[in-house]
CSV table of C-alpha atoms and ligand atoms in Angstrom, one decimal:
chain,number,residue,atom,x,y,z
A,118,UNK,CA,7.5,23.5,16.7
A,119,UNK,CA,4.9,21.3,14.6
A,120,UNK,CA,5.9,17.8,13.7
A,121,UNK,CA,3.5,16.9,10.0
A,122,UNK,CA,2.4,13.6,9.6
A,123,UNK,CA,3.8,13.8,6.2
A,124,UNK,CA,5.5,16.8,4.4
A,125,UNK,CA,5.6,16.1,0.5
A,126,UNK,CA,7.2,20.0,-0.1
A,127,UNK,CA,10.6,18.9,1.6
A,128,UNK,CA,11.0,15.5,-1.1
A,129,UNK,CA,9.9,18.5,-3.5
A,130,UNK,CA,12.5,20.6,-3.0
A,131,UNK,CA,15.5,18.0,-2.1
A,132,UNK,CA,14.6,16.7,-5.6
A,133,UNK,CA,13.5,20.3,-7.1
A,134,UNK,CA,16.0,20.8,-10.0
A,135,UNK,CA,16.1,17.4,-11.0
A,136,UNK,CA,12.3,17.0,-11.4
A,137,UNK,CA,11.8,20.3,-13.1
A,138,UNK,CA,14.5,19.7,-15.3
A,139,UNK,CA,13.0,15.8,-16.4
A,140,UNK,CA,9.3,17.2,-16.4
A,141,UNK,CA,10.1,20.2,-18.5
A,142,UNK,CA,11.5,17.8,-20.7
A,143,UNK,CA,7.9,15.6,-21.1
A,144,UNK,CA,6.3,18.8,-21.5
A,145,UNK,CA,8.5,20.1,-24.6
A,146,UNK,CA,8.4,17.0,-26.2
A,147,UNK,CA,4.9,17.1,-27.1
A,148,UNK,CA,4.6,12.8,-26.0
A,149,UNK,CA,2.0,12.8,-22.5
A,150,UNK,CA,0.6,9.3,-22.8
A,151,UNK,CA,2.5,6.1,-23.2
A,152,UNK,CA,5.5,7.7,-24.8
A,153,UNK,CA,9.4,6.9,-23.9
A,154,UNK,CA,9.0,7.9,-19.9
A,155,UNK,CA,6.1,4.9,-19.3
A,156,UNK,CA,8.3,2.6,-21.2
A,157,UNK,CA,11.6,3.5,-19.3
A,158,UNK,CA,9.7,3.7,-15.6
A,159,UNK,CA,7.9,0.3,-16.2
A,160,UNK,CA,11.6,-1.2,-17.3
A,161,UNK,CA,12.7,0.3,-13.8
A,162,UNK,CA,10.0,-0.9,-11.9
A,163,UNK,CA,10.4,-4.4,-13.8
A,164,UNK,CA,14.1,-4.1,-11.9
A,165,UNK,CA,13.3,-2.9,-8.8
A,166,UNK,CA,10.8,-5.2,-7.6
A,167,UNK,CA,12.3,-8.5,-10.2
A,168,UNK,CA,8.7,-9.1,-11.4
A,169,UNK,CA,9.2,-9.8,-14.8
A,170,UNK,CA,6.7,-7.4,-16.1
A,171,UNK,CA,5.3,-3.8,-15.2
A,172,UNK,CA,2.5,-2.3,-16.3
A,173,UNK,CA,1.8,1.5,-15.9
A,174,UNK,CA,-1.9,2.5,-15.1
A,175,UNK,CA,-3.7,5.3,-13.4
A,176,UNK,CA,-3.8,3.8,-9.8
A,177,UNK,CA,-3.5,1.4,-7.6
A,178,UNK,CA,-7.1,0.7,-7.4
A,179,UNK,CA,-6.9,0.1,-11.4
A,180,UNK,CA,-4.0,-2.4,-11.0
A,181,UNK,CA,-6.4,-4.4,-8.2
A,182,UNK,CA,-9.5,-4.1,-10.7
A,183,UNK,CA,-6.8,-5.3,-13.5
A,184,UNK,CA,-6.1,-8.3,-11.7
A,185,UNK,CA,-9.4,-9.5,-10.6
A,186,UNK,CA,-10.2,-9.1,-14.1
A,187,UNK,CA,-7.4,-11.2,-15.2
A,188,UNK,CA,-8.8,-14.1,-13.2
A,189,UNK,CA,-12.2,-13.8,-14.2
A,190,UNK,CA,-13.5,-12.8,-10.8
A,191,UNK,CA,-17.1,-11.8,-11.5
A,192,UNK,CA,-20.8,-12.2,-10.1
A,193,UNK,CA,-21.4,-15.5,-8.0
A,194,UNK,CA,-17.3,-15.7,-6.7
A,195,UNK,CA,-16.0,-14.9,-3.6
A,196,UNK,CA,-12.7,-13.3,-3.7
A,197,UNK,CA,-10.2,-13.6,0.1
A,198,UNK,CA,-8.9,-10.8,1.7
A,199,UNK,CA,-8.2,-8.8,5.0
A,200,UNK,CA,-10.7,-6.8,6.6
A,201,UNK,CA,-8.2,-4.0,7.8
A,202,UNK,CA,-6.9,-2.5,5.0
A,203,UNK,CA,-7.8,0.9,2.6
A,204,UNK,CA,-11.7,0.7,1.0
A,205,UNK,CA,-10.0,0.4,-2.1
A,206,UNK,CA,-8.9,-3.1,-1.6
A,207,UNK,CA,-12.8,-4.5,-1.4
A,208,UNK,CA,-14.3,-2.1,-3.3
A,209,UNK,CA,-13.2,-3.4,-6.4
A,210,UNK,CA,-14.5,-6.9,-5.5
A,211,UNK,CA,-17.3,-5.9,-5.3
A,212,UNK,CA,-17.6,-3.1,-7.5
A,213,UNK,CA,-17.0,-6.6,-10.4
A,214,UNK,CA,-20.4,-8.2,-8.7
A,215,UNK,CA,-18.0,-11.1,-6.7
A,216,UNK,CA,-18.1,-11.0,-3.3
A,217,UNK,CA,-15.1,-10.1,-0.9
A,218,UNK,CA,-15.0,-12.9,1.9
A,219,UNK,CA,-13.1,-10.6,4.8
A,220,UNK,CA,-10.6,-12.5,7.0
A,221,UNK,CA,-9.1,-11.8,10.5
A,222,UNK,CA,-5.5,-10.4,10.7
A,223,UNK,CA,-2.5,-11.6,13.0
A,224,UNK,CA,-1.9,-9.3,16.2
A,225,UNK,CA,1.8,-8.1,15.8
A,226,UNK,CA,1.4,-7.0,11.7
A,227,UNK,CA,-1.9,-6.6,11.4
A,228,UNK,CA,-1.6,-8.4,8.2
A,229,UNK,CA,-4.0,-11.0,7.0
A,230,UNK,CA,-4.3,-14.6,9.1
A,231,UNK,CA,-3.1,-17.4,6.8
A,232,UNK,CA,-4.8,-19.9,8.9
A,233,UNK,CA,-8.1,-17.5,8.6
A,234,UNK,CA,-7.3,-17.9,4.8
A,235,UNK,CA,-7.3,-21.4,4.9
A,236,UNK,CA,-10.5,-21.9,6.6
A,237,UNK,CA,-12.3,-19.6,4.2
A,238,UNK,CA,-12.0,-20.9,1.3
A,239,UNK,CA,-15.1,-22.5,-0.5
A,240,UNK,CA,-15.4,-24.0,-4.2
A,241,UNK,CA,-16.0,-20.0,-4.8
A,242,UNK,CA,-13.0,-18.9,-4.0
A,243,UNK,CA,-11.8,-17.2,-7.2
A,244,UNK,CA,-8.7,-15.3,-5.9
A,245,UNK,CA,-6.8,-14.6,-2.5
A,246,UNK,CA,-5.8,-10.8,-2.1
A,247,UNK,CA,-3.4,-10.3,0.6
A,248,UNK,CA,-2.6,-7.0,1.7
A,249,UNK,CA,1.2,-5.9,2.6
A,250,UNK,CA,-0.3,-3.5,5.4
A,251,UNK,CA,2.0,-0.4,6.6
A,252,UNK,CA,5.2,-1.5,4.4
A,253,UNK,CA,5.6,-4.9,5.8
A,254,UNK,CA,5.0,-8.5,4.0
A,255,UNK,CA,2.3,-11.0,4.5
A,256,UNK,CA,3.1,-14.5,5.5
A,257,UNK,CA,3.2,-15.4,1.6
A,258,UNK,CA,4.6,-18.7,2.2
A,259,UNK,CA,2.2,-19.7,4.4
A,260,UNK,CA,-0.3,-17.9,1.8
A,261,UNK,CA,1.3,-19.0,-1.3
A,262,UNK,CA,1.1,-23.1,-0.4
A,263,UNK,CA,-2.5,-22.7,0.3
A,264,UNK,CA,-3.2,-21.7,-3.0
A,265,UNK,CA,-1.0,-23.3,-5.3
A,266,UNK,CA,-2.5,-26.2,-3.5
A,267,UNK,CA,-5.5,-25.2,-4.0
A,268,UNK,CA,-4.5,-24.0,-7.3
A,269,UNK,CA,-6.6,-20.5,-6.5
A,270,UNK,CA,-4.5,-17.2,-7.8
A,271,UNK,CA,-3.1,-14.3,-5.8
A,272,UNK,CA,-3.4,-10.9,-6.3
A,273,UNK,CA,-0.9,-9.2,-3.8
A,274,UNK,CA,-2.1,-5.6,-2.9
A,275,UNK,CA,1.6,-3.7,-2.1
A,276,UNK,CA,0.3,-0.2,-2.5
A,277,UNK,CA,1.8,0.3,0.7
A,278,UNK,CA,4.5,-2.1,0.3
A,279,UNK,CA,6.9,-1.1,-2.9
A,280,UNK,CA,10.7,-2.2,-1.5
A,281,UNK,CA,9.6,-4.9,1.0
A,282,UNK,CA,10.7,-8.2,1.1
A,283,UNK,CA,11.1,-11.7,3.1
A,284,UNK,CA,12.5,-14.9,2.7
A,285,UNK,CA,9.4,-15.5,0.3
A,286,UNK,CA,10.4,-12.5,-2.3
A,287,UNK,CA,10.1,-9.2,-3.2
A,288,UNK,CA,6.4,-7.6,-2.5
A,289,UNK,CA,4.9,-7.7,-6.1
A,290,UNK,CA,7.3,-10.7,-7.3
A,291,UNK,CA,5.3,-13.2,-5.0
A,292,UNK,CA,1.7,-13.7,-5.9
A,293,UNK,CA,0.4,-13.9,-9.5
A,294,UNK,CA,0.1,-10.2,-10.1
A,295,UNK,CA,1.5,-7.2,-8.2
A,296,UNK,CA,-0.1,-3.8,-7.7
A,297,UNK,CA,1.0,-0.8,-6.8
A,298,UNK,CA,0.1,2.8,-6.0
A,299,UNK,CA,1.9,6.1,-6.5
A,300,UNK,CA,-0.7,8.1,-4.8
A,301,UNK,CA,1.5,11.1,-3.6
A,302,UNK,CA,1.4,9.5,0.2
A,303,UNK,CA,2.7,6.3,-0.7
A,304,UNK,CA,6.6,5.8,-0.2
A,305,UNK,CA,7.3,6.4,-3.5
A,306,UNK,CA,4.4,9.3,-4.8
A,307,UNK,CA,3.5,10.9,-8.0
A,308,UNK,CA,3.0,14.8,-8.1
A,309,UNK,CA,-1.2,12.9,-8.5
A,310,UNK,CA,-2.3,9.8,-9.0
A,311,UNK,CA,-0.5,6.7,-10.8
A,312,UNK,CA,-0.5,2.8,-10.2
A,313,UNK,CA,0.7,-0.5,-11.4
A,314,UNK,CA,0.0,-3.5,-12.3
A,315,UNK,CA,3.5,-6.5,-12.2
A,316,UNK,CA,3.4,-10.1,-12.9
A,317,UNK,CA,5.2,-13.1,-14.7
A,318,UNK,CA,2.3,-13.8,-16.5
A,319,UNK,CA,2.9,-12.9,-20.5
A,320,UNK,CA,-1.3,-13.2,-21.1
A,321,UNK,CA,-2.2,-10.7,-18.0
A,322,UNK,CA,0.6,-8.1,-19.4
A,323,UNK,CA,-1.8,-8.2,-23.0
A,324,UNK,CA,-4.7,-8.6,-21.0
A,325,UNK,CA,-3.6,-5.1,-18.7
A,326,UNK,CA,-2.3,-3.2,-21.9
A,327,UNK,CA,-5.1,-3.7,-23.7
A,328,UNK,CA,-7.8,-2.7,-20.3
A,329,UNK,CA,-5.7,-0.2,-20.1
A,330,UNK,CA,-6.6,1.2,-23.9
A,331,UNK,CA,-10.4,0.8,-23.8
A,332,UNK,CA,-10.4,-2.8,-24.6
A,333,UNK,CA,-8.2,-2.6,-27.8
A,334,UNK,CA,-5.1,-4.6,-28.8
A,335,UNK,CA,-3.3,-3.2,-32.2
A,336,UNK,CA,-5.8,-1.3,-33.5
A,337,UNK,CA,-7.0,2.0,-31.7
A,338,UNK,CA,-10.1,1.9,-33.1
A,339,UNK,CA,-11.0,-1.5,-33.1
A,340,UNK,CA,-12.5,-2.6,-29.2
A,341,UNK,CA,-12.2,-6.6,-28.5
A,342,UNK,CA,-13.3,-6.4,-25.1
A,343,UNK,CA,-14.7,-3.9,-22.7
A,344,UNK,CA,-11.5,-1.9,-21.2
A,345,UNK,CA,-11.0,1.5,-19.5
A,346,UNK,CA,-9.0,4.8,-19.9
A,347,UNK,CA,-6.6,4.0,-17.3
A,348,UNK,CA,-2.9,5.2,-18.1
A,349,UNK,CA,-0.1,6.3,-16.7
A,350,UNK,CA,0.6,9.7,-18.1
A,351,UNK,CA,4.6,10.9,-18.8
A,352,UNK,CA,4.7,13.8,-16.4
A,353,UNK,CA,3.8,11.4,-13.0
A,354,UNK,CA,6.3,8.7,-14.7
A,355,UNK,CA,8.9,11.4,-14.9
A,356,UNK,CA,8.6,12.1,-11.4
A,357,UNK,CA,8.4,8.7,-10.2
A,358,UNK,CA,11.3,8.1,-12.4
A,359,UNK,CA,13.7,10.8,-10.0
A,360,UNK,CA,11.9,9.8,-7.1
A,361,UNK,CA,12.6,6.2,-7.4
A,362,UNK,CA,16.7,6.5,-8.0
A,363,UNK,CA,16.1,7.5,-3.9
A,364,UNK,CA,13.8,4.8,-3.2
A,365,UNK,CA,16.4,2.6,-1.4
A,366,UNK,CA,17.9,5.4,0.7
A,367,UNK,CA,14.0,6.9,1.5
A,368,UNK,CA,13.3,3.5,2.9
A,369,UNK,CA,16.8,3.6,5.4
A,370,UNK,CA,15.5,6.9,6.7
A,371,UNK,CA,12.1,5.4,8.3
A,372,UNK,CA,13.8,2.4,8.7
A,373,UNK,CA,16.2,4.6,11.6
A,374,UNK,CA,13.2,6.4,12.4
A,375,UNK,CA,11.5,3.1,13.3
A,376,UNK,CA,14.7,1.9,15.0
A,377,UNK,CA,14.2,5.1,17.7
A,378,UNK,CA,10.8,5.2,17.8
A,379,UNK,CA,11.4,0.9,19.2
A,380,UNK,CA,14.1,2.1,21.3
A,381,UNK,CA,12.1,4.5,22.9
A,382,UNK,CA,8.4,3.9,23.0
A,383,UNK,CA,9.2,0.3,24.2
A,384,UNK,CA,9.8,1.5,27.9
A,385,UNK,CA,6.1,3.7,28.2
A,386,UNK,CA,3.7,1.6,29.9
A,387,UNK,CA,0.9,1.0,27.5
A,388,UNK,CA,2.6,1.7,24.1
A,389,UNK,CA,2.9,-1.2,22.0
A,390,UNK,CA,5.8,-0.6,19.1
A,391,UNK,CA,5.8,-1.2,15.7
A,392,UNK,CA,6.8,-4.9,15.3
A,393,UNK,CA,9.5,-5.9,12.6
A,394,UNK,CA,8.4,-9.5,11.9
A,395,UNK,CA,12.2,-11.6,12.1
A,396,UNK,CA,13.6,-12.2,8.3
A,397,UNK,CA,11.2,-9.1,7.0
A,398,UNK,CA,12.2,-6.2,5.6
A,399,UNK,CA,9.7,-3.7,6.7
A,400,UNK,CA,9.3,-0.4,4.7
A,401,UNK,CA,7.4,1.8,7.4
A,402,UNK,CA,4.6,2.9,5.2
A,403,UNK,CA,3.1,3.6,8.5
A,404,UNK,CA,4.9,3.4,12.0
A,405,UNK,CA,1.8,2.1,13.7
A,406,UNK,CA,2.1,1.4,17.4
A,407,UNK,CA,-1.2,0.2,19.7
A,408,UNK,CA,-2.5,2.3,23.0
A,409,UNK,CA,-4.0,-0.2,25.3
A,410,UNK,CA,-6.1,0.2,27.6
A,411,UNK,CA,-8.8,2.3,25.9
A,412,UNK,CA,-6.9,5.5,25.4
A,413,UNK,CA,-6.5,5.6,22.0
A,414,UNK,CA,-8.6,8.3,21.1
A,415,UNK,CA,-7.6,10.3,24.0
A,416,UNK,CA,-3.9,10.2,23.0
A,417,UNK,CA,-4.8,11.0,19.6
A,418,UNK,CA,-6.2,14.4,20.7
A,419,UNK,CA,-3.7,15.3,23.2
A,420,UNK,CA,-0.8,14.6,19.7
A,421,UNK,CA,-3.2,17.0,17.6
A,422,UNK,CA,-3.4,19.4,20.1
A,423,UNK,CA,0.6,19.7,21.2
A,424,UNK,CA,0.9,20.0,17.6
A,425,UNK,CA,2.2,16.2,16.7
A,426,UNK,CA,0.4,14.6,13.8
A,427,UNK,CA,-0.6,11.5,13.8
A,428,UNK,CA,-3.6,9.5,12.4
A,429,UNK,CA,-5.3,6.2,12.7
A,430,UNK,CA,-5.2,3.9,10.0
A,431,UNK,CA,-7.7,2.3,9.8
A,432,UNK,CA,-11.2,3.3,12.3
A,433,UNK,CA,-13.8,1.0,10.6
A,434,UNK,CA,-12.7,-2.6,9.1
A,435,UNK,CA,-14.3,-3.5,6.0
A,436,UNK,CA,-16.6,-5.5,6.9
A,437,UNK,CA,-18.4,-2.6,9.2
A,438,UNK,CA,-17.9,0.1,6.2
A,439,UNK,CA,-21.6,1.5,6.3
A,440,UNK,CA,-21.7,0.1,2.6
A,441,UNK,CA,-22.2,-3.4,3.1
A,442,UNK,CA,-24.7,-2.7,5.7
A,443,UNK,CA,-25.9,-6.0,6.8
A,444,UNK,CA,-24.5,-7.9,4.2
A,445,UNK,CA,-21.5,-8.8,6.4
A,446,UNK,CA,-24.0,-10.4,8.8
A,447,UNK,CA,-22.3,-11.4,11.9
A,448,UNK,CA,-19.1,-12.0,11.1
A,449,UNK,CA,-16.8,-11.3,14.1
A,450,UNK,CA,-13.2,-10.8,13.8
A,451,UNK,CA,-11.6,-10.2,17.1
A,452,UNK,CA,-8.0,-9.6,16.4
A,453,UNK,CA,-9.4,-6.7,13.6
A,454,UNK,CA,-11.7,-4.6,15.2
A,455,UNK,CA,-9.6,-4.8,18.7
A,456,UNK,CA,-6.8,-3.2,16.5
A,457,UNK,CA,-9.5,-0.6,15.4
A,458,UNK,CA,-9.2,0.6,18.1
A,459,UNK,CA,-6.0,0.7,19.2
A,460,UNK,CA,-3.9,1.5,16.2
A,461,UNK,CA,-2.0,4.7,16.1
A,462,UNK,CA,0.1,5.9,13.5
A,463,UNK,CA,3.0,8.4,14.0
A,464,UNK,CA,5.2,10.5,11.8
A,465,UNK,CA,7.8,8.5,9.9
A,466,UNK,CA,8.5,10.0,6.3
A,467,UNK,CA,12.2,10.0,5.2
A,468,UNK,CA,12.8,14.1,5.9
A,469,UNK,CA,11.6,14.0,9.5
A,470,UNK,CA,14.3,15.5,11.7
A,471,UNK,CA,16.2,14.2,14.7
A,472,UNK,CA,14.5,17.3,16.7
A,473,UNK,CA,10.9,16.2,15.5
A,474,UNK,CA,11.2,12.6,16.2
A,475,UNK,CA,11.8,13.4,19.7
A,476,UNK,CA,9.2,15.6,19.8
A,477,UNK,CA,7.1,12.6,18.9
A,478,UNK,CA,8.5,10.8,21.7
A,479,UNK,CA,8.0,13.4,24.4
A,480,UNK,CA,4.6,14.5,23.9
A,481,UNK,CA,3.9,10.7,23.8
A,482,UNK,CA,5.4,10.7,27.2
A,483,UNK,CA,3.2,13.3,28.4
A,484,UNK,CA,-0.2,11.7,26.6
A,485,UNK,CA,0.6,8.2,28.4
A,486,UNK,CA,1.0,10.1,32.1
B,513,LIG,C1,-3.4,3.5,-1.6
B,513,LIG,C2,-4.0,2.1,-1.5
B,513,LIG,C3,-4.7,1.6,-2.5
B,513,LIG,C4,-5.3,2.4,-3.7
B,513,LIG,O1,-4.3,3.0,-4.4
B,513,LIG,P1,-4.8,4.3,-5.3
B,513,LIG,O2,-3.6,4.6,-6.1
B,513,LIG,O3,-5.1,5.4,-4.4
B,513,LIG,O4,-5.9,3.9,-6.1
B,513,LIG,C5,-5.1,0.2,-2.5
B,513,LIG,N1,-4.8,-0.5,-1.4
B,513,LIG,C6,-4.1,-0.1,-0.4
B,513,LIG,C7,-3.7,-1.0,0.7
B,513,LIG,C8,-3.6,1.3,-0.4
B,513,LIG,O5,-2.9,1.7,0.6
């Protein structure tokens, strides 16, 4: 037996006459861009998450580029955000000439340090971008009273995050804007790319729809600002239109999975388990337990080899992406790079079987010996 990291076909085929049957429907109508499925898929994602509006675009990184562009962020600002997330997350910062100001993250979510927040922030500070990492919340009331007091916008990065929620909100309801990806890994995945962009925010919603159209507003051919081609095209919205009527019930199948992997991995010396932060509502993006002890890497290639996937989210923080070079200087942050090094993440998408999960388990038990 070989236990996938992921398996997109067995969604595919679960799903298989109700997808065809929508996306043949896009195809015969003749309408692929911004036509009735965009409109109906933004009203459903409007629902799902209760941000008032959503905005269909071409990716998640668009919907974070969107945003800092919604707040101005340009050359000379310095934008807040956690050094262990997806490149995409500080690219855009600095792909806009601002520069991303990379915080520490807290040991049991690896999400970003509030209190790290707090001490970062200079009369630069344009906007805080927190990232939901692996399906689970930020702090975002800690986060959220730092900057309404400091009256600094958030952008909250949920690509991995669409469904989870805390005492603070719903991931993309929190923060000034909300983005979102639909790469086909995320939990809920286009058959290719898609993103999107939610907020409250009437101005940002004109803002987004008109970056979205090359900088126009009601006339195609007439360009107030400069925008980009970044849409959302029918077929991916009429596949993430079937996919997310099973969102909920996706999310209770890694939740279980989560629930054994705890029960089990908590009594192997040197396994650290996933940790569901009390009053969160963690989506399992990732099931990402720590190896101690220096064996990560070893473990990792005993899983590969007894035909377990797994994968390790993420190697290099930001701030030590070969990119910025120097330009990081010598900022240390302890509680990132020692989870660089320990992070391990395990098979946890909705279709893995009772059989495979144990599989996991076992050959986790024999790694750890
Ligand atoms: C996937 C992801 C993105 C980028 O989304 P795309 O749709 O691939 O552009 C950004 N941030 C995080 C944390 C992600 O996981």
């Amino acid at each position: 037996m070989q236990v996938p990291l992921l398996d997109l076909t067995r969604q595919y085929k679960n799903l298989q006459e109700e997808m065809e049957r929508e996306v043949l429907k896009v195809l015969s109508s003749g309408y692929y861009i911004l036509g009735p499925q965009v409109t109906g898929f933004e009203e459903e994602m409007s629902a799902f998450t209760s941000a008032k509006y959503a905005i269909g675009l071409n990716s998640g990184t668009d919907a974070l580029r969107m945003s800092l562009r919604a707040f101005d962020v340009g050359p000379g600002d310095e934008v807040i955000t956690s050094s262990f997330s997806y490149f995409a997350t500080c690219e855009v910062i600095s792909e806009l000439g601002a520069e991303p100001i990379f915080c520490d993250i807290e040991y049991d979510t690896f999400n970003i340090d509030p209190e790290d927040v707090k001490r970062k922030i200079t009369d630069k500070t344009k906007a805080i971008l927190p990232v939901h990492l692996f399906g689970q919340l930020c702090d975002m009331e800690a986060i959220m009273a730092i900057a309404r007091e400091k009256e600094i916008p958030v952008i909250e990065d949920a690509c991995q995050a669409i469904g989870a929620r805390s005492a603070a909100g719903n991931a993309g309801a929190i923060g000034d804007t909300g983005t979102f990806s639909f790469f086909p890994s995320k939990n809920l995945g286009a058959a290719g790319d898609g993103g999107m962009l939610t907020t409250s925010n009437s101005d940002i919603v004109d803002l987004t729809k008109s970056l979205r159209m090359h900088g126009t507003i009601t006339d195609r051919y007439r360009h107030e600002i400069l925008g980009y081609n970044s849409r959302l095209d029918e077929i991916q919205a009429a596949v993430l239109r079937v996919k997310l009527r099973h969102l909920k019930e996706y999310i209770e199948q890694r939740r279980e999975h989560a629930e054994f992997y705890k029960s089990q991995l908590s009594t192997i010396d040197g396994i650290e388990p996933a940790v569901e932060t009390e009053g969160f509502y963690h989506t399992y993006h990732q099931y990402t337990v720590r190896i101690k002890n220096g064996k990560r890497d070893e473990v990792f290639d005993f899983l590969r080899k007894n035909d377990v996937g797994c994968a390790i989210y993420y190697k290099v923080p930001l701030h030590k992406q070969p990119v910025y070079g120097d330009s990081c200087g010598d900022i240390e942050l302890p509680v990132c790079e020692k989870a660089a090094e320990e992070v391990l993440s395990l098979p946890v998408f909705p279709e893995l079987t009772v059989d495979e999960r144990e599989m996991v388990v076992e050959t986790l038990h024999k790694a750890m010996k």
